[in-house]
PDB file of C-alpha atoms in Angstrom:
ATOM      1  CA  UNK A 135    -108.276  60.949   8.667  1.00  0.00           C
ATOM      2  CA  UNK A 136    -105.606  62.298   6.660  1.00  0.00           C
ATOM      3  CA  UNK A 137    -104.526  64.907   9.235  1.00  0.00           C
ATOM      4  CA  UNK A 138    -104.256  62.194  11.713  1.00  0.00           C
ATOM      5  CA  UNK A 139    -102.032  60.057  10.040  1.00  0.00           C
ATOM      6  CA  UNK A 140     -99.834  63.381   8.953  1.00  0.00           C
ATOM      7  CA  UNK A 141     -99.984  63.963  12.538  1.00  0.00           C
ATOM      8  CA  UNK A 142     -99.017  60.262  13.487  1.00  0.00           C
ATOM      9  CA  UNK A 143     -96.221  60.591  10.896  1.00  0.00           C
ATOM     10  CA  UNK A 144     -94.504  63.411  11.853  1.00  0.00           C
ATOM     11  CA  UNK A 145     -94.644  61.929  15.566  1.00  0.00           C
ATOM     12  CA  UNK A 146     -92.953  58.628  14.527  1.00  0.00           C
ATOM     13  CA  UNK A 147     -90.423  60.882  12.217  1.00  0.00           C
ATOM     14  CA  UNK A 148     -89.604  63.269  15.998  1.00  0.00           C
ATOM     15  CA  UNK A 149     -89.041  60.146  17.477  1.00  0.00           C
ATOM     16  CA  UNK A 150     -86.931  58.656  15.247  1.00  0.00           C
ATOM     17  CA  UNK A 151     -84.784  61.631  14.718  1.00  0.00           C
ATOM     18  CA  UNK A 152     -84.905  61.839  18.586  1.00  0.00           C
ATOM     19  CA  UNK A 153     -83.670  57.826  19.121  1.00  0.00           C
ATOM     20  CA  UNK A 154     -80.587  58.534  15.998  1.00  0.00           C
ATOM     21  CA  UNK A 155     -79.523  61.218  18.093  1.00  0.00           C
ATOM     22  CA  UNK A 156     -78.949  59.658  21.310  1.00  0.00           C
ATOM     23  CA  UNK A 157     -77.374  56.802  19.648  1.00  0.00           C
ATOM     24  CA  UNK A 158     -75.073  59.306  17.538  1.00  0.00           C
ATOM     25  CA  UNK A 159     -74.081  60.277  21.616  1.00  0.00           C
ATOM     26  CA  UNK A 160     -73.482  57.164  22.686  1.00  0.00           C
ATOM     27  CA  UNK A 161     -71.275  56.277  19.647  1.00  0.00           C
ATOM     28  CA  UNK A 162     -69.454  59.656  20.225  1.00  0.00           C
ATOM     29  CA  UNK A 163     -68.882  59.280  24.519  1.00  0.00           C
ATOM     30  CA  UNK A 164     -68.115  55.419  23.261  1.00  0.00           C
ATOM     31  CA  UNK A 165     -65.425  56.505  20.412  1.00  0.00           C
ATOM     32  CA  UNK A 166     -63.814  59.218  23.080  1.00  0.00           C
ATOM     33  CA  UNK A 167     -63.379  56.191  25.778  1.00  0.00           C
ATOM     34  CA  UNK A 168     -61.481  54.492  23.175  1.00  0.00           C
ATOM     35  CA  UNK A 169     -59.232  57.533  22.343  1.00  0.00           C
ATOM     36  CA  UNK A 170     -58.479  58.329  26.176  1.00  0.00           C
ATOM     37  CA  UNK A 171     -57.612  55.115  26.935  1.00  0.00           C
ATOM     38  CA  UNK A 172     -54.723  54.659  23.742  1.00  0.00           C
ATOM     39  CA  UNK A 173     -54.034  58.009  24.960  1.00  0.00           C
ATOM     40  CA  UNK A 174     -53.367  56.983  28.213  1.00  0.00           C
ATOM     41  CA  UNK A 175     -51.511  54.160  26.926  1.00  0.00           C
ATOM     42  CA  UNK A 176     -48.730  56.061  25.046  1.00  0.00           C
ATOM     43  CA  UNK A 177     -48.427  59.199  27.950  1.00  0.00           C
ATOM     44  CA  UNK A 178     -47.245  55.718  29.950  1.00  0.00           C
ATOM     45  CA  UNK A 179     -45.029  54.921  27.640  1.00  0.00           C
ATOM     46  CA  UNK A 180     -43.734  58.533  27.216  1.00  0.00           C
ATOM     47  CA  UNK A 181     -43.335  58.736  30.802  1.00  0.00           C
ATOM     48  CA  UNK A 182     -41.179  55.436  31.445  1.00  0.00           C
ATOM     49  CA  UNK A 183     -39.207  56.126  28.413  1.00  0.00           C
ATOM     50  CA  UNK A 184     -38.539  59.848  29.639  1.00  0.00           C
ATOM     51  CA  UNK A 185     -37.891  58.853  32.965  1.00  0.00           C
ATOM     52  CA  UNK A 186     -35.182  56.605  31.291  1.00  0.00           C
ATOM     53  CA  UNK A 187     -34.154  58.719  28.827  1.00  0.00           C
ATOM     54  CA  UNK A 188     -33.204  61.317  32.168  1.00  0.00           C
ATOM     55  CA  UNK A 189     -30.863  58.589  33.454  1.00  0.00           C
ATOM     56  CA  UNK A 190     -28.817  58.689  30.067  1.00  0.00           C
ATOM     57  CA  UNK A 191     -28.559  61.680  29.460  1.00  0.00           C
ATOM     58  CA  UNK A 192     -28.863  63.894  32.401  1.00  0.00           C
ATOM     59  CA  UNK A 193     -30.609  66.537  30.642  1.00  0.00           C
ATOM     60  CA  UNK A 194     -33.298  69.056  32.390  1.00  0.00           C
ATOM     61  CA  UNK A 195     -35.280  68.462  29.215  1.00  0.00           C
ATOM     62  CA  UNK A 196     -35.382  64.878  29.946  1.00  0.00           C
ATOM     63  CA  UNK A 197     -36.730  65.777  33.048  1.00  0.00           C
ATOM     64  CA  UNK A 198     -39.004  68.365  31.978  1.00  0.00           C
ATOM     65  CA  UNK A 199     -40.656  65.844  29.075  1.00  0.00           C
ATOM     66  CA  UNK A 200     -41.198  62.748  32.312  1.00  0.00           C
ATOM     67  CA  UNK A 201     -43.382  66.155  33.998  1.00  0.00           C
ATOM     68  CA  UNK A 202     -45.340  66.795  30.808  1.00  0.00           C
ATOM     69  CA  UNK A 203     -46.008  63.417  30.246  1.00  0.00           C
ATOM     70  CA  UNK A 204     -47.527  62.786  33.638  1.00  0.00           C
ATOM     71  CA  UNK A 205     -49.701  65.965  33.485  1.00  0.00           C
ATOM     72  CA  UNK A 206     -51.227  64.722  29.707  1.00  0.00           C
ATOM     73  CA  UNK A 207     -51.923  61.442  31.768  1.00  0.00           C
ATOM     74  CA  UNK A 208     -53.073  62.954  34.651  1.00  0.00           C
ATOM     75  CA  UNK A 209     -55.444  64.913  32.022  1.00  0.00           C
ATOM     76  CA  UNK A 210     -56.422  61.949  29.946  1.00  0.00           C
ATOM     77  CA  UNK A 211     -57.572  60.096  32.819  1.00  0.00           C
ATOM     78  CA  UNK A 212     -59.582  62.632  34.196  1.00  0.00           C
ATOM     79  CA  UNK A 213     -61.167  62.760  30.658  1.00  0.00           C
ATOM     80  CA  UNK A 214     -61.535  59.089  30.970  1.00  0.00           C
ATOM     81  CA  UNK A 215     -63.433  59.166  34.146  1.00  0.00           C
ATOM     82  CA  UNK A 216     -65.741  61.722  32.667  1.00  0.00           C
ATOM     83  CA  UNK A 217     -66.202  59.622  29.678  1.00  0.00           C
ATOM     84  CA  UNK A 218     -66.817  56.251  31.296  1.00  0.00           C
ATOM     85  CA  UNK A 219     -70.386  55.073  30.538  1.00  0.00           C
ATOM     86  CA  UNK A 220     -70.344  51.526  32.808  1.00  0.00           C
ATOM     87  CA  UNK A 221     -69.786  50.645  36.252  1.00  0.00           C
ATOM     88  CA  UNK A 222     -66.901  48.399  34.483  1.00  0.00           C
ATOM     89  CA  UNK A 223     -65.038  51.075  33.052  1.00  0.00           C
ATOM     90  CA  UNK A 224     -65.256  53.515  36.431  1.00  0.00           C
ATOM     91  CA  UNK A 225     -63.887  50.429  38.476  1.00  0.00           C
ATOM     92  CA  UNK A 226     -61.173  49.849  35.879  1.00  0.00           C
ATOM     93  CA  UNK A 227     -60.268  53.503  35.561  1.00  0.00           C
ATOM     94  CA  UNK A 228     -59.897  53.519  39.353  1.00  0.00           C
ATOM     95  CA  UNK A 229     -57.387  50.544  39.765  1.00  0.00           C
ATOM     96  CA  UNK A 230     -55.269  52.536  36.396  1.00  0.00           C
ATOM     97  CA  UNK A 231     -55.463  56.128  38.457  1.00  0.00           C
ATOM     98  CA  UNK A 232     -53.893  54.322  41.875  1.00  0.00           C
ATOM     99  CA  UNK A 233     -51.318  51.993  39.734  1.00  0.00           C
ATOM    100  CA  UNK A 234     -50.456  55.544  37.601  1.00  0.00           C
ATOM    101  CA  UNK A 235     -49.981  57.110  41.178  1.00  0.00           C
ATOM    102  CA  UNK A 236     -47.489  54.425  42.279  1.00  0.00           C
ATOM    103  CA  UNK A 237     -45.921  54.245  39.470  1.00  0.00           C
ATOM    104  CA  UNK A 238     -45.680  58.410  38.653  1.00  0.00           C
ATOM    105  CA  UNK A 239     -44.709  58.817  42.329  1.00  0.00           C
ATOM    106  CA  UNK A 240     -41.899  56.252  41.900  1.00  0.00           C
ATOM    107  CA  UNK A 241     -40.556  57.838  38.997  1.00  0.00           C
ATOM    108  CA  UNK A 242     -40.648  61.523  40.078  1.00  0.00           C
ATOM    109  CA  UNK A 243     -38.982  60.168  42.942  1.00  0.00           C
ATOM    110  CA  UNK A 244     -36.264  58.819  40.414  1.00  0.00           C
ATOM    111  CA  UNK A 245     -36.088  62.433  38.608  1.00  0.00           C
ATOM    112  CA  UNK A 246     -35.656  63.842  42.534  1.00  0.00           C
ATOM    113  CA  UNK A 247     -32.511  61.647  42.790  1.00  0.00           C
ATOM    114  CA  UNK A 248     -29.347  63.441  41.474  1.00  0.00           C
ATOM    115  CA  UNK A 249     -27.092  59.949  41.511  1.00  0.00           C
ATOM    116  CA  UNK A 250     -25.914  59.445  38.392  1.00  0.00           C
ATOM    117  CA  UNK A 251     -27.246  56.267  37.274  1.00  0.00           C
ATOM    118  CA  UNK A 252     -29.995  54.498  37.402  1.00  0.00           C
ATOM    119  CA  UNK A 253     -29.980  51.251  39.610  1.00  0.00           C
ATOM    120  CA  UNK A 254     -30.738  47.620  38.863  1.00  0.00           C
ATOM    121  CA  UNK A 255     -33.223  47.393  41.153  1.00  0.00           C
ATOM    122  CA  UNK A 256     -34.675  50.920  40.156  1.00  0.00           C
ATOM    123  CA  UNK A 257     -34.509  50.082  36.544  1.00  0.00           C
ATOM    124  CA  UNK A 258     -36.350  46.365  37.518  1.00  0.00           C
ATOM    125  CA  UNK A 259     -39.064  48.154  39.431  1.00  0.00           C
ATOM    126  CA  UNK A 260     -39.541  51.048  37.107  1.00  0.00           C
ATOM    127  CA  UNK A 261     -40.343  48.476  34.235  1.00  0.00           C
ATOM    128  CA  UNK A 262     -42.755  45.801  36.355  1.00  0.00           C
ATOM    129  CA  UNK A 263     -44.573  49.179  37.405  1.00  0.00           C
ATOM    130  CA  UNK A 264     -45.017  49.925  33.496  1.00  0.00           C
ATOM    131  CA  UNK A 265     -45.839  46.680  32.519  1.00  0.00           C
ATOM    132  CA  UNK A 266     -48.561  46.416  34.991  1.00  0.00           C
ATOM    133  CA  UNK A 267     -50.260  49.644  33.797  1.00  0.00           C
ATOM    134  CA  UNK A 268     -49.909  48.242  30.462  1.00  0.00           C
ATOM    135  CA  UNK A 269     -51.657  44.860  31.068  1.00  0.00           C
ATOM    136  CA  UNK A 270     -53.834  46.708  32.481  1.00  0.00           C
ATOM    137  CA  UNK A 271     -54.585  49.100  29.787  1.00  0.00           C
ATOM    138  CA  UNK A 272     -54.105  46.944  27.281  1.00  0.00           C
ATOM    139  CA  UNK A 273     -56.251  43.696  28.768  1.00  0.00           C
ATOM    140  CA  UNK A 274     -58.691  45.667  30.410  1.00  0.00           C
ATOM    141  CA  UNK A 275     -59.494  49.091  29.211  1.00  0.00           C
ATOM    142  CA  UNK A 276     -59.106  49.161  26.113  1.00  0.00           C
ATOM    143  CA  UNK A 277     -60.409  45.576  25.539  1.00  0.00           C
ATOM    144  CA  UNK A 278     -63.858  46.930  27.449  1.00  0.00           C
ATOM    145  CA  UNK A 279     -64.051  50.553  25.853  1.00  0.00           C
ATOM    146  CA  UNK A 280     -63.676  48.828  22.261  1.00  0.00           C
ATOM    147  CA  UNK A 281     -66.105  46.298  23.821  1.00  0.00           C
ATOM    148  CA  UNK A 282     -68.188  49.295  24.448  1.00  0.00           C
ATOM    149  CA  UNK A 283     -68.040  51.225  21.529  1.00  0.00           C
ATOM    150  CA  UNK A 284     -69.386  47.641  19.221  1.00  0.00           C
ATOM    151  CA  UNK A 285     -72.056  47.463  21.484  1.00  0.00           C
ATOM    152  CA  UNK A 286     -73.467  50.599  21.296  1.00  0.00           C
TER     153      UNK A 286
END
């Protein structure tokens, strides 16, 4: 009898160990959706303000920080779409990667240009193309990945 419930004992205590783990995982994959998406959030802001930044100052480096920032993006979302756990956050993460393609295309496109200023209309378009990405990073991604991590 007492080698059964030894036996029974260290089963339950497997098990247990077994069930803290995976939830230790899930807390982990659930934390690291949160962190890609803030980091997504400030390689946006990076990008618009380097992008800008270009346009005053006319300085390769300018230029060169706008490319960097769109790679680390380009990066972090990739991690994101690793990350994501739900059906919610892979649909979400899909509408960000085309909105981040519109919106890095349009401002490479910018960096291409060698006029020397940067237009009303291009300055108006550059910042409802950021402000989109940011409502929906903001509203939507991070709102459901912090959504995600209290559940789990």
């Amino acid at each position: 009898m007492t080698v059964l419930m030894v036996a029974s004992s260290a089963a339950i205590i497997v098990r247990v160990q077994s069930i803290e783990g995976q939830f230790t995982d899930l807390a982990i994959a659930a934390r690291s959706v949160v962190a890609a998406t803030r980091q997504l959030e400030s390689g946006v802001f990076g990008y618009a303000l380097s992008v800008r930044t270009y346009f005053d100052n006319h300085e390769a480096a300018s230029r060169q920080d706008a490319l960097a920032y769109a790679a680390e993006i380009d990066r972090h979302l990739r991690e994101y779409d690793r990350l994501a756990m739900t059906d919610s956050q892979r649909e979400i993460g899909s509408r960000f990667s085309s909105q981040w393609q519109q919106f890095k295309q349009f401002g490479q496109s910018l960096l291409a240009d060698e006029s020397p200023r940067l237009t009303a209309e291009h300055s108006i378009r550059l910042y409802d193309l950021g402000k989109e990405l940011e409502r929906l990073l903001n509203d939507e991604m991070q709102a459901n990945a912090v959504a995600g991590f209290d559940t789990r």
